[in-house]
Short mmCIF file of C-alpha atoms in Angstrom, two decimals:
data_model
loop_
_atom_site.label_atom_id
_atom_site.label_comp_id
_atom_site.label_asym_id
_atom_site.label_seq_id
_atom_site.Cartn_x
_atom_site.Cartn_y
_atom_site.Cartn_z
CA UNK A 1 -19.90 38.26 -115.76
CA UNK A 2 -18.25 38.44 -112.36
CA UNK A 3 -18.60 41.73 -110.50
CA UNK A 4 -14.81 41.97 -110.23
CA UNK A 5 -14.65 42.05 -114.05
CA UNK A 6 -16.94 45.07 -114.35
CA UNK A 7 -14.04 47.03 -115.89
CA UNK A 8 -14.60 45.26 -119.19
CA UNK A 9 -17.52 47.65 -119.70
CA UNK A 10 -15.20 50.54 -120.38
CA UNK A 11 -17.95 52.67 -121.92
CA UNK A 12 -20.32 52.21 -119.00
CA UNK A 13 -21.94 55.42 -117.79
CA UNK A 14 -24.44 54.28 -115.15
CA UNK A 15 -23.75 51.41 -112.77
CA UNK A 16 -26.78 50.64 -110.59
CA UNK A 17 -26.31 47.52 -108.47
CA UNK A 18 -27.89 48.70 -105.23
CA UNK A 19 -29.74 46.41 -102.80
CA UNK A 20 -28.06 43.14 -103.66
CA UNK A 21 -25.73 40.73 -101.88
CA UNK A 22 -22.47 41.93 -103.42
CA UNK A 23 -19.47 41.33 -101.20
CA UNK A 24 -15.75 41.82 -101.31
CA UNK A 25 -14.10 45.10 -102.28
CA UNK A 26 -14.58 47.69 -104.98
CA UNK A 27 -13.19 46.04 -108.12
CA UNK A 28 -9.85 47.48 -109.19
CA UNK A 29 -11.05 47.03 -112.77
CA UNK A 30 -13.73 49.64 -112.09
CA UNK A 31 -11.08 52.27 -112.79
CA UNK A 32 -11.37 51.39 -116.47
CA UNK A 33 -14.93 52.79 -116.49
CA UNK A 34 -13.74 56.35 -116.86
CA UNK A 35 -17.04 57.47 -118.39
CA UNK A 36 -19.02 56.69 -115.28
CA UNK A 37 -21.63 59.30 -114.39
CA UNK A 38 -23.52 57.33 -111.73
CA UNK A 39 -22.08 54.77 -109.31
CA UNK A 40 -24.73 53.27 -107.04
CA UNK A 41 -23.75 50.27 -104.90
CA UNK A 42 -25.88 51.15 -101.88
CA UNK A 43 -27.10 48.37 -99.51
CA UNK A 44 -24.65 45.59 -100.21
CA UNK A 45 -21.98 43.72 -98.28
CA UNK A 46 -18.95 45.50 -99.70
CA UNK A 47 -16.02 46.34 -97.48
CA UNK A 48 -12.30 47.25 -97.38
CA UNK A 49 -10.59 50.57 -96.71
CA UNK A 50 -12.35 53.08 -98.94
CA UNK A 51 -9.57 55.66 -98.89
CA UNK A 52 -7.27 53.28 -100.82
CA UNK A 53 -9.52 53.33 -103.87
CA UNK A 54 -8.49 55.94 -106.44
CA UNK A 55 -11.49 57.92 -107.72
CA UNK A 56 -9.39 60.49 -109.57
CA UNK A 57 -9.95 58.96 -113.03
CA UNK A 58 -13.74 59.52 -112.89
CA UNK A 59 -13.77 63.04 -114.26
CA UNK A 60 -17.43 62.77 -115.33
CA UNK A 61 -18.74 61.18 -112.15
CA UNK A 62 -21.73 63.07 -110.77
CA UNK A 63 -23.34 60.68 -108.29
CA UNK A 64 -21.64 58.17 -106.00
CA UNK A 65 -23.75 56.17 -103.55
CA UNK A 66 -21.92 53.62 -101.40
CA UNK A 67 -24.21 53.86 -98.37
CA UNK A 68 -25.14 50.88 -96.18
CA UNK A 69 -22.03 48.80 -96.69
CA UNK A 70 -18.99 47.93 -94.57
CA UNK A 71 -16.36 50.33 -95.86
CA UNK A 72 -13.82 51.51 -93.31
CA UNK A 73 -10.91 53.91 -93.17
CA UNK A 74 -11.09 57.63 -93.73
CA UNK A 75 -13.02 59.79 -96.15
CA UNK A 76 -11.50 59.15 -99.64
CA UNK A 77 -9.59 62.30 -100.52
CA UNK A 78 -9.48 61.34 -104.21
CA UNK A 79 -13.22 62.00 -104.46
CA UNK A 80 -12.28 65.67 -104.51
CA UNK A 81 -10.76 65.08 -107.94
CA UNK A 82 -14.23 64.37 -109.35
CA UNK A 83 -15.09 68.00 -109.89
CA UNK A 84 -18.44 67.17 -111.52
CA UNK A 85 -19.80 65.50 -108.36
CA UNK A 86 -23.22 66.71 -107.26
CA UNK A 87 -24.12 63.96 -104.78
CA UNK A 88 -22.16 61.74 -102.37
CA UNK A 89 -23.60 59.20 -99.96
CA UNK A 90 -21.25 57.23 -97.70
CA UNK A 91 -23.67 56.87 -94.78
CA UNK A 92 -23.95 53.75 -92.59
CA UNK A 93 -20.42 52.50 -93.01
CA UNK A 94 -17.42 52.39 -90.69
CA UNK A 95 -15.56 55.52 -91.69
CA UNK A 96 -13.38 57.23 -89.10
CA UNK A 97 -11.23 60.34 -88.78
CA UNK A 98 -11.84 63.78 -90.23
CA UNK A 99 -13.18 64.85 -93.60
CA UNK A 100 -10.32 65.76 -95.91
CA UNK A 101 -10.08 69.52 -96.58
CA UNK A 102 -9.87 68.77 -100.32
CA UNK A 103 -13.66 68.44 -100.27
CA UNK A 104 -13.78 72.23 -100.50
CA UNK A 105 -12.94 71.95 -104.21
CA UNK A 106 -16.31 70.29 -104.98
CA UNK A 107 -18.09 73.47 -105.99
CA UNK A 108 -20.99 71.59 -107.64
CA UNK A 109 -21.68 69.36 -104.64
CA UNK A 110 -25.34 69.64 -103.65
CA UNK A 111 -26.04 66.49 -101.63
CA UNK A 112 -23.79 64.97 -98.95
CA UNK A 113 -24.79 62.19 -96.58
CA UNK A 114 -22.21 60.84 -94.11
CA UNK A 115 -24.58 59.79 -91.34
CA UNK A 116 -23.97 56.81 -89.09
CA UNK A 117 -20.18 56.59 -89.22
CA UNK A 118 -17.52 57.52 -86.66
CA UNK A 119 -16.25 60.81 -88.03
CA UNK A 120 -14.65 63.40 -85.76
CA UNK A 121 -14.09 67.16 -85.43
CA UNK A 122 -17.44 68.77 -86.21
CA UNK A 123 -15.95 72.28 -86.19
CA UNK A 124 -13.43 71.58 -88.97
CA UNK A 125 -15.99 69.56 -90.90
CA UNK A 126 -18.47 72.41 -90.98
CA UNK A 127 -15.72 74.87 -91.83
CA UNK A 128 -14.63 72.83 -94.87
CA UNK A 129 -18.17 72.12 -96.05
CA UNK A 130 -19.19 75.77 -95.81
CA UNK A 131 -17.01 76.33 -98.89
CA UNK A 132 -19.33 74.09 -100.93
CA UNK A 133 -21.61 76.95 -101.89
CA UNK A 134 -24.14 74.78 -103.75
CA UNK A 135 -24.67 72.38 -100.85
CA UNK A 136 -28.40 72.01 -100.20
CA UNK A 137 -28.63 68.70 -98.29
CA UNK A 138 -26.19 67.85 -95.48
CA UNK A 139 -26.76 64.73 -93.36
CA UNK A 140 -24.21 64.22 -90.57
CA UNK A 141 -26.26 62.40 -87.92
CA UNK A 142 -24.65 59.82 -85.62
CA UNK A 143 -21.07 61.09 -85.89
CA UNK A 144 -18.75 63.30 -83.80
CA UNK A 145 -19.70 61.41 -80.64
CA UNK A 146 -19.65 63.52 -77.45
CA UNK A 147 -17.94 66.51 -79.08
CA UNK A 148 -18.49 70.08 -77.94
CA UNK A 149 -20.51 72.14 -80.38
CA UNK A 150 -19.07 75.67 -80.76
CA UNK A 151 -21.49 78.45 -79.92
CA UNK A 152 -19.82 81.19 -81.98
CA UNK A 153 -19.64 81.79 -85.71
CA UNK A 154 -16.84 79.26 -86.12
CA UNK A 155 -19.40 76.53 -86.77
CA UNK A 156 -21.27 78.08 -89.67
CA UNK A 157 -19.66 81.42 -90.42
CA UNK A 158 -21.43 84.54 -91.68
CA UNK A 159 -21.37 83.45 -95.35
CA UNK A 160 -21.45 79.68 -94.99
CA UNK A 161 -24.16 77.32 -96.19
CA UNK A 162 -26.07 80.06 -97.92
CA UNK A 163 -28.07 77.52 -99.97
CA UNK A 164 -28.48 74.81 -97.31
CA UNK A 165 -32.04 73.51 -97.06
CA UNK A 166 -31.77 70.23 -95.17
CA UNK A 167 -29.46 69.74 -92.18
CA UNK A 168 -29.33 66.64 -89.92
CA UNK A 169 -27.19 66.52 -86.77
CA UNK A 170 -29.18 64.09 -84.63
CA UNK A 171 -27.75 61.35 -82.45
CA UNK A 172 -24.27 62.89 -82.05
CA UNK A 173 -24.38 63.39 -78.26
CA UNK A 174 -23.16 66.95 -78.74
CA UNK A 175 -22.55 69.04 -75.66
CA UNK A 176 -22.69 72.80 -75.36
CA UNK A 177 -25.42 75.17 -76.47
CA UNK A 178 -27.59 75.24 -79.57
CA UNK A 179 -25.55 77.35 -82.05
CA UNK A 180 -27.32 80.64 -82.63
CA UNK A 181 -25.88 80.76 -86.16
CA UNK A 182 -28.30 78.04 -87.22
CA UNK A 183 -30.98 80.73 -87.18
CA UNK A 184 -29.08 82.49 -90.00
CA UNK A 185 -29.60 79.58 -92.41
CA UNK A 186 -32.47 81.29 -94.15
CA UNK A 187 -32.98 78.65 -96.83
CA UNK A 188 -33.55 75.74 -94.46
CA UNK A 189 -36.83 74.19 -95.49
CA UNK A 190 -38.89 75.11 -92.45
CA UNK A 191 -40.88 77.20 -94.94
CA UNK A 192 -44.00 77.11 -97.06
CA UNK A 193 -44.10 73.80 -98.93
CA UNK A 194 -46.26 75.33 -101.63
CA UNK A 195 -43.43 77.55 -102.84
CA UNK A 196 -42.90 76.78 -106.52
CA UNK A 197 -39.15 76.71 -106.33
CA UNK A 198 -39.27 74.05 -103.60
CA UNK A 199 -41.80 71.84 -105.39
CA UNK A 200 -39.54 71.58 -108.42
CA UNK A 201 -36.40 70.63 -106.50
CA UNK A 202 -35.72 66.90 -106.52
CA UNK A 203 -33.14 65.36 -104.24
CA UNK A 204 -30.11 64.02 -106.07
CA UNK A 205 -30.36 60.87 -103.95
CA UNK A 206 -33.38 59.67 -101.95
CA UNK A 207 -33.41 60.39 -98.24
CA UNK A 208 -34.25 57.27 -96.24
CA UNK A 209 -36.29 57.60 -93.07
CA UNK A 210 -34.77 54.39 -91.64
CA UNK A 211 -31.42 53.86 -93.38
CA UNK A 212 -30.89 50.40 -91.87
CA UNK A 213 -34.08 49.11 -93.43
CA UNK A 214 -33.80 48.48 -97.17
CA UNK A 215 -37.57 48.70 -97.57
CA UNK A 216 -37.82 51.93 -95.59
CA UNK A 217 -39.84 54.89 -96.74
CA UNK A 218 -37.75 57.22 -98.86
CA UNK A 219 -38.19 60.80 -100.04
CA UNK A 220 -37.15 61.80 -103.54
CA UNK A 221 -38.34 65.37 -103.48
CA UNK A 222 -37.42 68.02 -100.98
CA UNK A 223 -40.92 69.41 -100.79
CA UNK A 224 -42.24 66.05 -99.56
CA UNK A 225 -40.04 66.14 -96.48
CA UNK A 226 -41.98 67.55 -93.52
CA UNK A 227 -40.30 70.77 -92.30
CA UNK A 228 -38.43 69.47 -89.28
CA UNK A 229 -36.01 70.45 -86.55
CA UNK A 230 -34.70 67.20 -85.07
CA UNK A 231 -31.92 67.54 -82.48
CA UNK A 232 -32.81 64.57 -80.31
CA UNK A 233 -30.32 62.51 -78.34
CA UNK A 234 -27.59 65.13 -77.91
CA UNK A 235 -26.28 67.01 -74.90
CA UNK A 236 -27.53 70.49 -75.74
CA UNK A 237 -28.23 72.79 -72.84
CA UNK A 238 -29.66 76.25 -72.32
CA UNK A 239 -33.11 77.48 -73.21
CA UNK A 240 -35.24 77.32 -76.35
CA UNK A 241 -34.88 80.63 -78.24
CA UNK A 242 -37.97 82.83 -78.13
CA UNK A 243 -37.59 83.32 -81.90
CA UNK A 244 -38.60 79.70 -82.46
CA UNK A 245 -42.11 81.03 -83.05
CA UNK A 246 -40.99 82.62 -86.33
CA UNK A 247 -40.72 79.20 -88.02
CA UNK A 248 -44.38 79.33 -88.95
CA UNK A 249 -44.42 76.30 -91.23
CA UNK A 250 -42.53 73.91 -88.97
CA UNK A 251 -44.24 70.51 -88.72
CA UNK A 252 -41.90 68.65 -86.36
CA UNK A 253 -39.91 69.95 -83.38
CA UNK A 254 -38.00 67.14 -81.67
CA UNK A 255 -35.64 68.15 -78.84
CA UNK A 256 -35.93 65.05 -76.66
CA UNK A 257 -33.01 63.59 -74.70
CA UNK A 258 -30.99 66.75 -74.17
CA UNK A 259 -30.34 69.11 -71.25
CA UNK A 260 -32.54 72.04 -72.23
CA UNK A 261 -33.80 73.97 -69.21
CA UNK A 262 -35.85 77.00 -68.23
CA UNK A 263 -39.46 77.64 -69.10
CA UNK A 264 -40.99 76.36 -72.32
CA UNK A 265 -41.46 79.58 -74.32
CA UNK A 266 -45.02 80.59 -75.02
CA UNK A 267 -43.96 81.44 -78.59
CA UNK A 268 -44.00 77.73 -79.47
CA UNK A 269 -47.77 78.16 -79.66
CA UNK A 270 -47.22 80.34 -82.75
CA UNK A 271 -46.09 77.25 -84.71
CA UNK A 272 -49.61 76.78 -85.98
CA UNK A 273 -48.69 73.93 -88.36
CA UNK A 274 -46.90 71.85 -85.74
CA UNK A 275 -47.84 68.16 -85.83
CA UNK A 276 -45.23 66.71 -83.46
CA UNK A 277 -43.69 68.34 -80.40
CA UNK A 278 -41.35 66.23 -78.28
CA UNK A 279 -39.56 67.94 -75.37
CA UNK A 280 -39.21 64.84 -73.20
CA UNK A 281 -36.14 63.88 -71.18
CA UNK A 282 -34.86 67.41 -70.59
CA UNK A 283 -34.78 69.76 -67.58
CA UNK A 284 -37.61 72.14 -68.42
CA UNK A 285 -39.32 73.81 -65.47
CA UNK A 286 -42.38 75.98 -64.95
CA UNK A 287 -45.78 75.20 -66.45
CA UNK A 288 -46.98 73.88 -69.77
CA UNK A 289 -48.16 77.03 -71.58
CA UNK A 290 -51.95 76.99 -71.75
CA UNK A 291 -51.62 78.64 -75.18
CA UNK A 292 -50.55 75.23 -76.55
CA UNK A 293 -54.25 74.47 -76.86
CA UNK A 294 -54.12 76.57 -80.03
CA UNK A 295 -51.98 73.93 -81.76
CA UNK A 296 -54.90 72.29 -83.54
CA UNK A 297 -52.78 70.00 -85.76
CA UNK A 298 -50.71 68.59 -82.91
CA UNK A 299 -51.09 64.81 -83.00
CA UNK A 300 -47.98 63.78 -81.06
CA UNK A 301 -46.89 65.54 -77.86
CA UNK A 302 -44.59 64.70 -74.98
CA UNK A 303 -43.03 66.62 -72.11
CA UNK A 304 -42.33 63.49 -70.08
CA UNK A 305 -39.42 63.37 -67.66
CA UNK A 306 -38.81 67.06 -66.98
CA UNK A 307 -39.29 69.29 -63.94
CA UNK A 308 -42.61 70.79 -64.95
CA UNK A 309 -45.37 71.71 -62.52
CA UNK A 310 -48.90 73.04 -62.43
CA UNK A 311 -52.14 72.07 -64.10
CA UNK A 312 -51.99 70.23 -67.42
CA UNK A 313 -54.03 72.21 -69.97
CA UNK A 314 -57.28 70.63 -71.08
CA UNK A 315 -59.34 71.02 -74.21
CA UNK A 316 -58.34 70.91 -77.83
CA UNK A 317 -55.70 68.33 -78.73
CA UNK A 318 -54.75 67.94 -75.06
CA UNK A 319 -57.79 65.74 -74.55
CA UNK A 320 -56.28 63.18 -76.98
CA UNK A 321 -52.81 62.77 -75.45
CA UNK A 322 -52.10 59.79 -73.15
CA UNK A 323 -50.84 60.06 -69.60
CA UNK A 324 -47.40 58.90 -70.78
CA UNK A 325 -46.97 62.29 -72.46
CA UNK A 326 -46.74 63.90 -69.00
CA UNK A 327 -45.23 61.24 -66.74
CA UNK A 328 -41.99 61.87 -64.91
CA UNK A 329 -43.00 65.37 -63.77
CA UNK A 330 -43.82 65.15 -60.07
CA UNK A 331 -45.18 68.70 -60.03
CA UNK A 332 -47.75 68.24 -62.81
CA UNK A 333 -51.35 67.64 -61.87
CA UNK A 334 -54.73 67.23 -63.49
CA UNK A 335 -57.36 64.64 -64.27
CA UNK A 336 -55.25 62.85 -66.89
CA UNK A 337 -52.71 61.95 -64.19
CA UNK A 338 -55.44 61.42 -61.59
CA UNK A 339 -53.60 63.90 -59.41
CA UNK A 340 -55.41 66.88 -57.88
CA UNK A 341 -53.88 70.35 -57.88
CA UNK A 342 -53.49 72.55 -54.79
CA UNK A 343 -55.35 75.83 -55.27
CA UNK A 344 -52.14 77.85 -55.20
CA UNK A 345 -50.13 75.62 -57.51
CA UNK A 346 -51.24 76.63 -60.99
CA UNK A 347 -51.99 79.91 -62.68
CA UNK A 348 -53.46 78.04 -65.63
CA UNK A 349 -56.39 76.71 -63.66
CA UNK A 350 -59.82 78.27 -63.67
CA UNK A 351 -60.98 79.85 -60.37
CA UNK A 352 -62.83 77.34 -58.23
CA UNK A 353 -66.61 77.43 -58.58
CA UNK A 354 -68.46 78.88 -55.59
CA UNK A 355 -71.14 76.53 -54.28
CA UNK A 356 -73.42 77.39 -51.37
CA UNK A 357 -75.27 74.90 -49.19
CA UNK A 358 -79.05 75.39 -48.60
CA UNK A 359 -78.49 76.00 -44.89
CA UNK A 360 -76.00 78.77 -45.60
CA UNK A 361 -78.31 80.31 -48.20
CA UNK A 362 -81.32 80.59 -45.85
CA UNK A 363 -79.12 81.83 -42.98
CA UNK A 364 -77.77 84.65 -45.12
CA UNK A 365 -81.26 85.35 -46.48
CA UNK A 366 -82.85 85.88 -43.07
CA UNK A 367 -79.92 87.97 -41.86
CA UNK A 368 -80.28 90.26 -44.87
CA UNK A 369 -84.06 90.26 -44.63
CA UNK A 370 -84.01 91.25 -40.96
CA UNK A 371 -81.40 93.93 -41.54
CA UNK A 372 -83.38 95.44 -44.39
CA UNK A 373 -86.57 95.59 -42.31
CA UNK A 374 -84.68 97.13 -39.43
CA UNK A 375 -83.37 99.87 -41.65
CA UNK A 376 -86.81 100.36 -43.14
CA UNK A 377 -88.60 100.78 -39.81
CA UNK A 378 -85.91 103.07 -38.48
CA UNK A 379 -86.31 105.21 -41.56
CA UNK A 380 -90.07 105.33 -41.18
CA UNK A 381 -89.67 106.16 -37.50
CA UNK A 382 -87.59 109.20 -38.39
CA UNK A 383 -90.13 110.28 -40.99
CA UNK A 384 -93.02 109.97 -38.53
CA UNK A 385 -91.18 112.04 -35.99
CA UNK A 386 -90.63 114.82 -38.51
CA UNK A 387 -94.06 114.73 -40.19
CA UNK A 388 -96.32 112.63 -37.91
CA UNK A 389 -99.67 113.06 -39.68
CA UNK A 390 -98.91 113.26 -43.45
CA UNK A 391 -96.19 110.68 -43.38
CA UNK A 392 -98.28 108.28 -41.30
CA UNK A 393 -100.99 108.03 -43.93
CA UNK A 394 -98.47 107.73 -46.78
CA UNK A 395 -96.56 104.98 -45.00
CA UNK A 396 -99.75 103.09 -44.10
CA UNK A 397 -101.06 103.28 -47.63
CA UNK A 398 -97.72 102.05 -48.97
CA UNK A 399 -97.65 99.00 -46.70
CA UNK A 400 -101.20 98.05 -47.53
CA UNK A 401 -100.40 98.17 -51.25
CA UNK A 402 -97.50 95.73 -50.79
#
């Protein structure tokens, strides 16, 4: 049967044709499959303007996955008519414009992935999506190119995203400051993976590590995802919040390719489970905190291309990192860069060891020896003057015993 004739299966509930070579458009006959619960056409060659397809007849539709295709146009507003929807993936397509405000009516929506499109207006998008109270996974990476990220509560709001556990905003080239409201998202999974409630939560759709690769590693359970903060390749500025150290179970902190500045906070060393720390290509200054040697699980580390200075810590995991982890910092020094440190440059360095040449040792010895004998004989001279007979015999007997 031809794909365009799929509507003949009017009682079809689950359509799974992902990772094939299907091309053309969504069949108009698909509208006859009003009992559809799952529609998965991910990783194909389908195209056309997605907003022209009417999804309103799919009242039972719970999962729609059209990721990794060639759909264009705007976000299909008729998807909001599918009130039973729990998961939507439209990532890696050619969608443009803003998300339709009708998405706020999807109260059961738990998973939304729109990464790698050309969507716009991050502020309105987050405002609309904050009304989806059951939303737990939100992937918006590689959208909203070069937009300014609001710093106030307009981005998240005091009551927004109360159940959000996974948030991706990487590769958007955002400018502005890191929104402080992100720290209010208490359910983000930078928490203990052993928590029972997390272990039992399966993702409605798998999260792909490399979406453009059909054989890429995928995660089907939220607890298997390493607790991560990944904000690389944006235009964030300002400093890293001191409270970052409270995310005790964080495994990955990736802030590379931004405009963060100031000193690297010592509280990062409190992230005892950290496995990857990438602060490269920023404007950090000051020294690398020597307390970072306490990060015993750190296997990947880079502060390359910043304005750091001083001695690179040694010992612990720092003895395993290559020189490329520190390059591009003209003020850094240490054996790994084969660059010596001036004595005054680093407060992290140990005080220089005091070595004394043999000539200096014997010179000081004879000076001290002569001075001590001088004091001794002067003292004895005074004693002899005061008690010439008794003291004389005591002094003589003392010297002969020595």
